[in-house]
Amino acid sequence: MRTLKMYATISINLIKCNNKLKKNALKFHNRGNSLRAYQSIDDTVISFMEKIIKISGARVNATGFDTLDKNEAYLFVCNHQSNFDIPLLYTYSPIKMAFVAKQEMRKIPIMGKLMELRGHIFMNRNNSKEAVKSIQKGIEVLKSGASLAVFPEGSRSKGEAMGSFKPGALRLAIKSGVKVVPVVISGSYNLMEANGGRVKPADVEIKCLDPLNPKDYKDAVKLTEELEILIKNELQQNQSIKE
């Protein structure tokens, strides 16, 4: 029941709000005010993201976000356990962000265009030239004062185990100079992935760690290594507590 209700909520809200969201966002983009365009979408999308979390029955404990400066742009770097990670991070972070997503998401009717207007970056990992263009676009988004989020594993782990981090997306921080915020999500896979695609209630921990300054690292590889260690250690600590 929760699964059907979730997909119905997503579809109905996208269809219902599509024209209004596009019209408002395009108005501000045409005026050269991308930040206001992003905000115009956030103002509507946040309520619909909150509905999705509520439908899932997720019992969320989010900590650490109160240390962030709401007037600063960040690159959020997070482990990736579930499809719910995007609505969870977006909902519980006081600073809203766009995401670096797979190229295929741009082709989704209605959603793809809205994601583009919101500043989401579509990454084609099979085409190095296109990937470079995406990184450059992401740098421009960050320098404009908007925040982004990346999942450097590249795909969902669908469990507690974390995959290796890839350094490509961390060039966004090195080249833009914005601070990097490590975020640890634990237990989100129990909302859907652990249930064969069915949505069920579960406990989820979201922990925002202290920001890192990319200027303190030689390159994206070193920064990536540090982030992987930090996030993996936090996940292991969470597992130890549960056991």
CSV table of C-alpha atoms in Angstrom, one decimal:
chain,number,residue,atom,x,y,z
A,1,MET,CA,0.0,0.0,0.0
A,2,ARG,CA,2.8,2.4,0.9
A,3,THR,CA,4.6,1.6,-2.4
A,4,LEU,CA,1.6,2.4,-4.5
A,5,LYS,CA,0.8,5.5,-2.5
A,6,MET,CA,4.3,6.8,-2.9
A,7,TYR,CA,4.4,6.4,-6.7
A,8,ALA,CA,1.0,7.9,-7.0
A,9,THR,CA,2.1,10.9,-5.0
A,10,ILE,CA,5.1,11.4,-7.2
A,11,SER,CA,3.1,11.2,-10.4
A,12,ILE,CA,0.2,13.3,-9.3
A,13,ASN,CA,2.4,16.1,-7.9
A,14,LEU,CA,4.7,16.2,-11.0
A,15,ILE,CA,1.7,16.5,-13.3
A,16,LYS,CA,-0.1,18.9,-11.1
A,17,CYS,CA,2.8,21.3,-10.5
A,18,ASN,CA,4.7,20.9,-13.8
A,19,ASN,CA,3.5,23.9,-15.7
A,20,LYS,CA,3.6,26.3,-12.7
A,21,LEU,CA,7.1,25.2,-11.7
A,22,LYS,CA,8.5,25.5,-15.3
A,23,LYS,CA,6.8,28.9,-15.8
A,24,ASN,CA,8.2,30.4,-12.6
A,25,ALA,CA,11.7,29.0,-13.0
A,26,LEU,CA,12.0,30.1,-16.7
A,27,LYS,CA,10.9,33.6,-15.7
A,28,PHE,CA,13.8,33.9,-13.3
A,29,HIS,CA,16.3,32.1,-15.5
A,30,ASN,CA,15.4,34.6,-18.3
A,31,ARG,CA,16.2,37.4,-16.0
A,32,GLY,CA,19.6,35.9,-15.2
A,33,ASN,CA,18.6,35.0,-11.7
A,34,SER,CA,19.3,31.3,-11.4
A,35,LEU,CA,19.3,31.3,-7.6
A,36,ARG,CA,15.8,32.6,-7.5
A,37,ALA,CA,14.8,30.1,-10.2
A,38,TYR,CA,16.1,27.3,-8.0
A,39,GLN,CA,14.3,28.6,-5.0
A,40,SER,CA,11.0,28.9,-6.9
A,41,ILE,CA,11.2,25.1,-7.5
A,42,ASP,CA,12.3,24.3,-3.9
A,43,ASP,CA,9.4,26.2,-2.4
A,44,THR,CA,7.0,23.7,-4.0
A,45,VAL,CA,9.1,20.5,-4.2
A,46,ILE,CA,10.0,20.5,-0.5
A,47,SER,CA,6.4,19.8,0.6
A,48,PHE,CA,6.1,17.0,-1.9
A,49,MET,CA,9.4,15.5,-0.7
A,50,GLU,CA,8.2,15.6,2.9
A,51,LYS,CA,5.0,13.7,1.8
A,52,ILE,CA,7.2,10.9,0.3
A,53,ILE,CA,9.2,10.6,3.5
A,54,LYS,CA,6.0,10.5,5.6
A,55,ILE,CA,4.4,7.9,3.3
A,56,SER,CA,7.5,5.7,3.7
A,57,GLY,CA,7.2,5.7,7.5
A,58,ALA,CA,10.8,6.5,7.9
A,59,ARG,CA,11.9,7.3,11.5
A,60,VAL,CA,14.6,9.8,10.8
A,61,ASN,CA,17.3,11.0,13.2
A,62,ALA,CA,19.2,13.9,11.5
A,63,THR,CA,22.2,15.5,13.3
A,64,GLY,CA,25.0,18.0,12.5
A,65,PHE,CA,23.3,20.3,10.0
A,66,ASP,CA,23.0,23.1,12.5
A,67,THR,CA,26.7,23.9,12.1
A,68,LEU,CA,26.3,24.9,8.4
A,69,ASP,CA,26.2,28.5,7.2
A,70,LYS,CA,22.9,28.9,5.4
A,71,ASN,CA,24.5,31.8,3.4
A,72,GLU,CA,27.2,29.6,2.0
A,73,ALA,CA,27.3,27.1,-0.9
A,74,TYR,CA,28.6,23.6,-0.3
A,75,LEU,CA,29.3,20.4,-2.1
A,76,PHE,CA,27.6,17.7,-0.1
A,77,VAL,CA,29.2,14.2,-0.4
A,78,CYS,CA,27.2,11.3,0.7
A,79,ASN,CA,27.2,7.5,0.7
A,80,HIS,CA,24.4,5.9,-1.4
A,81,GLN,CA,22.2,3.1,0.0
A,82,SER,CA,18.8,3.8,-1.4
A,83,ASN,CA,16.6,5.7,-3.9
A,84,PHE,CA,15.3,7.4,-0.7
A,85,ASP,CA,18.7,9.1,-0.1
A,86,ILE,CA,17.8,12.1,-2.4
A,87,PRO,CA,14.5,13.0,-0.7
A,88,LEU,CA,16.1,12.3,2.7
A,89,LEU,CA,19.1,14.6,2.2
A,90,TYR,CA,17.0,17.2,0.4
A,91,THR,CA,14.4,17.3,3.2
A,92,TYR,CA,16.5,17.2,6.3
A,93,SER,CA,19.3,19.6,5.2
A,94,PRO,CA,18.4,23.2,5.9
A,95,ILE,CA,20.4,24.1,2.8
A,96,LYS,CA,18.7,22.8,-0.4
A,97,MET,CA,20.7,21.4,-3.2
A,98,ALA,CA,20.7,20.0,-6.7
A,99,PHE,CA,22.3,16.6,-7.4
A,100,VAL,CA,24.8,15.2,-9.8
A,101,ALA,CA,22.7,12.5,-11.5
A,102,LYS,CA,23.0,9.9,-14.2
A,103,GLN,CA,22.4,11.1,-17.8
A,104,GLU,CA,19.4,8.8,-18.1
A,105,MET,CA,17.4,10.8,-15.6
A,106,ARG,CA,17.3,13.7,-18.1
A,107,LYS,CA,15.0,11.6,-20.3
A,108,ILE,CA,12.3,11.0,-17.7
A,109,PRO,CA,9.2,12.9,-18.8
A,110,ILE,CA,8.4,16.1,-16.9
A,111,MET,CA,11.0,15.3,-14.1
A,112,GLY,CA,14.0,15.6,-16.4
A,113,LYS,CA,13.2,19.1,-17.5
A,114,LEU,CA,12.4,20.3,-14.0
A,115,MET,CA,15.7,18.8,-12.8
A,116,GLU,CA,17.5,20.8,-15.5
A,117,LEU,CA,15.7,24.0,-14.5
A,118,ARG,CA,16.7,23.3,-10.8
A,119,GLY,CA,20.4,23.1,-11.6
A,120,HIS,CA,20.9,19.4,-11.4
A,121,ILE,CA,23.9,18.1,-13.3
A,122,PHE,CA,23.6,15.2,-15.6
A,123,MET,CA,26.7,13.1,-15.9
A,124,ASN,CA,27.5,10.8,-18.9
A,125,ARG,CA,30.1,8.5,-17.5
A,126,ASN,CA,30.6,6.8,-20.8
A,127,ASN,CA,31.6,9.9,-22.7
A,128,SER,CA,34.7,11.7,-21.2
A,129,LYS,CA,34.1,14.9,-23.2
A,130,GLU,CA,30.5,15.2,-22.0
A,131,ALA,CA,31.6,14.4,-18.5
A,132,VAL,CA,34.1,17.3,-18.6
A,133,LYS,CA,31.3,19.6,-19.8
A,134,SER,CA,29.1,18.5,-16.9
A,135,ILE,CA,31.8,19.1,-14.4
A,136,GLN,CA,32.3,22.6,-15.8
A,137,LYS,CA,28.6,23.3,-15.5
A,138,GLY,CA,28.6,22.1,-11.9
A,139,ILE,CA,31.5,24.4,-11.1
A,140,GLU,CA,29.4,27.3,-12.5
A,141,VAL,CA,26.4,26.3,-10.3
A,142,LEU,CA,28.6,26.2,-7.2
A,143,LYS,CA,30.2,29.5,-8.0
A,144,SER,CA,26.8,31.1,-8.5
A,145,GLY,CA,26.1,30.4,-4.8
A,146,ALA,CA,24.0,27.3,-5.1
A,147,SER,CA,24.8,24.0,-3.4
A,148,LEU,CA,25.2,20.5,-5.1
A,149,ALA,CA,25.3,17.0,-3.8
A,150,VAL,CA,27.2,13.9,-5.1
A,151,PHE,CA,27.2,10.2,-4.4
A,152,PRO,CA,30.8,9.3,-5.3
A,153,GLU,CA,30.1,5.5,-5.2
A,154,GLY,CA,28.3,6.0,-8.5
A,155,SER,CA,25.4,3.6,-7.7
A,156,ARG,CA,23.4,2.4,-4.7
A,157,SER,CA,25.0,-0.1,-2.4
A,158,LYS,CA,21.5,-1.3,-1.4
A,159,GLY,CA,22.9,-2.3,2.0
A,160,GLU,CA,25.3,-1.1,4.9
A,161,ALA,CA,28.4,-2.0,2.9
A,162,MET,CA,29.9,1.0,1.1
A,163,GLY,CA,31.4,1.0,-2.3
A,164,SER,CA,34.7,2.7,-3.3
A,165,PHE,CA,34.5,6.4,-3.9
A,166,LYS,CA,35.4,7.7,-7.4
A,167,PRO,CA,37.3,11.0,-7.5
A,168,GLY,CA,35.7,12.5,-10.7
A,169,ALA,CA,32.9,14.5,-9.1
A,170,LEU,CA,35.2,15.8,-6.3
A,171,ARG,CA,36.9,18.0,-8.9
A,172,LEU,CA,33.8,20.2,-8.4
A,173,ALA,CA,35.2,21.2,-5.0
A,174,ILE,CA,38.8,21.5,-6.0
A,175,LYS,CA,38.0,23.8,-9.0
A,176,SER,CA,35.2,25.8,-7.4
A,177,GLY,CA,36.8,26.2,-4.0
A,178,VAL,CA,33.6,25.5,-2.0
A,179,LYS,CA,33.7,23.5,1.2
A,180,VAL,CA,32.8,19.9,1.2
A,181,VAL,CA,30.3,18.5,3.6
A,182,PRO,CA,30.5,14.7,4.3
A,183,VAL,CA,27.1,13.2,5.0
A,184,VAL,CA,26.5,9.7,6.3
A,185,ILE,CA,23.2,8.0,5.7
A,186,SER,CA,22.6,4.7,7.5
A,187,GLY,CA,19.6,2.4,7.2
A,188,SER,CA,17.9,4.0,4.2
A,189,TYR,CA,18.1,0.8,2.2
A,190,ASN,CA,15.7,-0.8,4.7
A,191,LEU,CA,12.9,1.5,3.4
A,192,MET,CA,12.8,-0.2,0.0
A,193,GLU,CA,15.9,-2.0,-1.3
A,194,ALA,CA,15.9,-4.6,1.5
A,195,ASN,CA,12.2,-5.4,0.8
A,196,GLY,CA,12.3,-6.3,-2.9
A,197,GLY,CA,11.2,-2.8,-3.9
A,198,ARG,CA,8.3,-2.6,-1.5
A,199,VAL,CA,8.3,0.5,0.8
A,200,LYS,CA,8.3,-0.3,4.5
A,201,PRO,CA,9.0,1.8,7.6
A,202,ALA,CA,12.6,1.8,9.0
A,203,ASP,CA,15.0,3.7,11.2
A,204,VAL,CA,17.3,6.0,9.3
A,205,GLU,CA,20.3,8.0,10.6
A,206,ILE,CA,21.6,11.0,8.8
A,207,LYS,CA,24.8,12.6,10.1
A,208,CYS,CA,26.3,15.7,8.8
A,209,LEU,CA,30.1,15.9,9.5
A,210,ASP,CA,32.3,19.0,9.7
A,211,PRO,CA,33.0,20.6,6.4
A,212,LEU,CA,36.3,20.1,4.7
A,213,ASN,CA,38.3,22.8,2.9
A,214,PRO,CA,39.4,21.6,-0.5
A,215,LYS,CA,42.4,24.0,-0.3
A,216,ASP,CA,43.8,21.6,2.3
A,217,TYR,CA,44.1,18.8,-0.2
A,218,LYS,CA,46.6,18.3,-3.0
A,219,ASP,CA,44.0,17.1,-5.5
A,220,ALA,CA,40.6,15.4,-6.0
A,221,VAL,CA,42.1,12.0,-5.3
A,222,LYS,CA,43.4,12.9,-1.9
A,223,LEU,CA,40.2,14.6,-1.0
A,224,THR,CA,38.2,11.6,-2.1
A,225,GLU,CA,40.4,9.3,0.0
A,226,GLU,CA,39.8,11.4,3.1
A,227,LEU,CA,36.0,11.5,2.5
A,228,GLU,CA,35.8,7.7,2.0
A,229,ILE,CA,37.6,7.1,5.2
A,230,LEU,CA,35.5,9.5,7.2
A,231,ILE,CA,32.1,8.2,5.9
A,232,LYS,CA,33.1,4.5,6.1
A,233,ASN,CA,34.2,4.9,9.8
A,234,GLU,CA,30.9,6.6,10.7
A,235,LEU,CA,29.0,3.8,9.0
A,236,GLN,CA,31.0,1.1,10.9
A,237,GLN,CA,30.4,2.9,14.2
A,238,ASN,CA,26.6,2.9,13.5
A,239,GLN,CA,26.7,-0.8,12.8
A,240,SER,CA,28.6,-1.5,16.0
A,241,ILE,CA,26.0,0.5,18.0
A,242,LYS,CA,23.1,-1.5,16.4
A,243,GLU,CA,24.8,-4.8,17.1
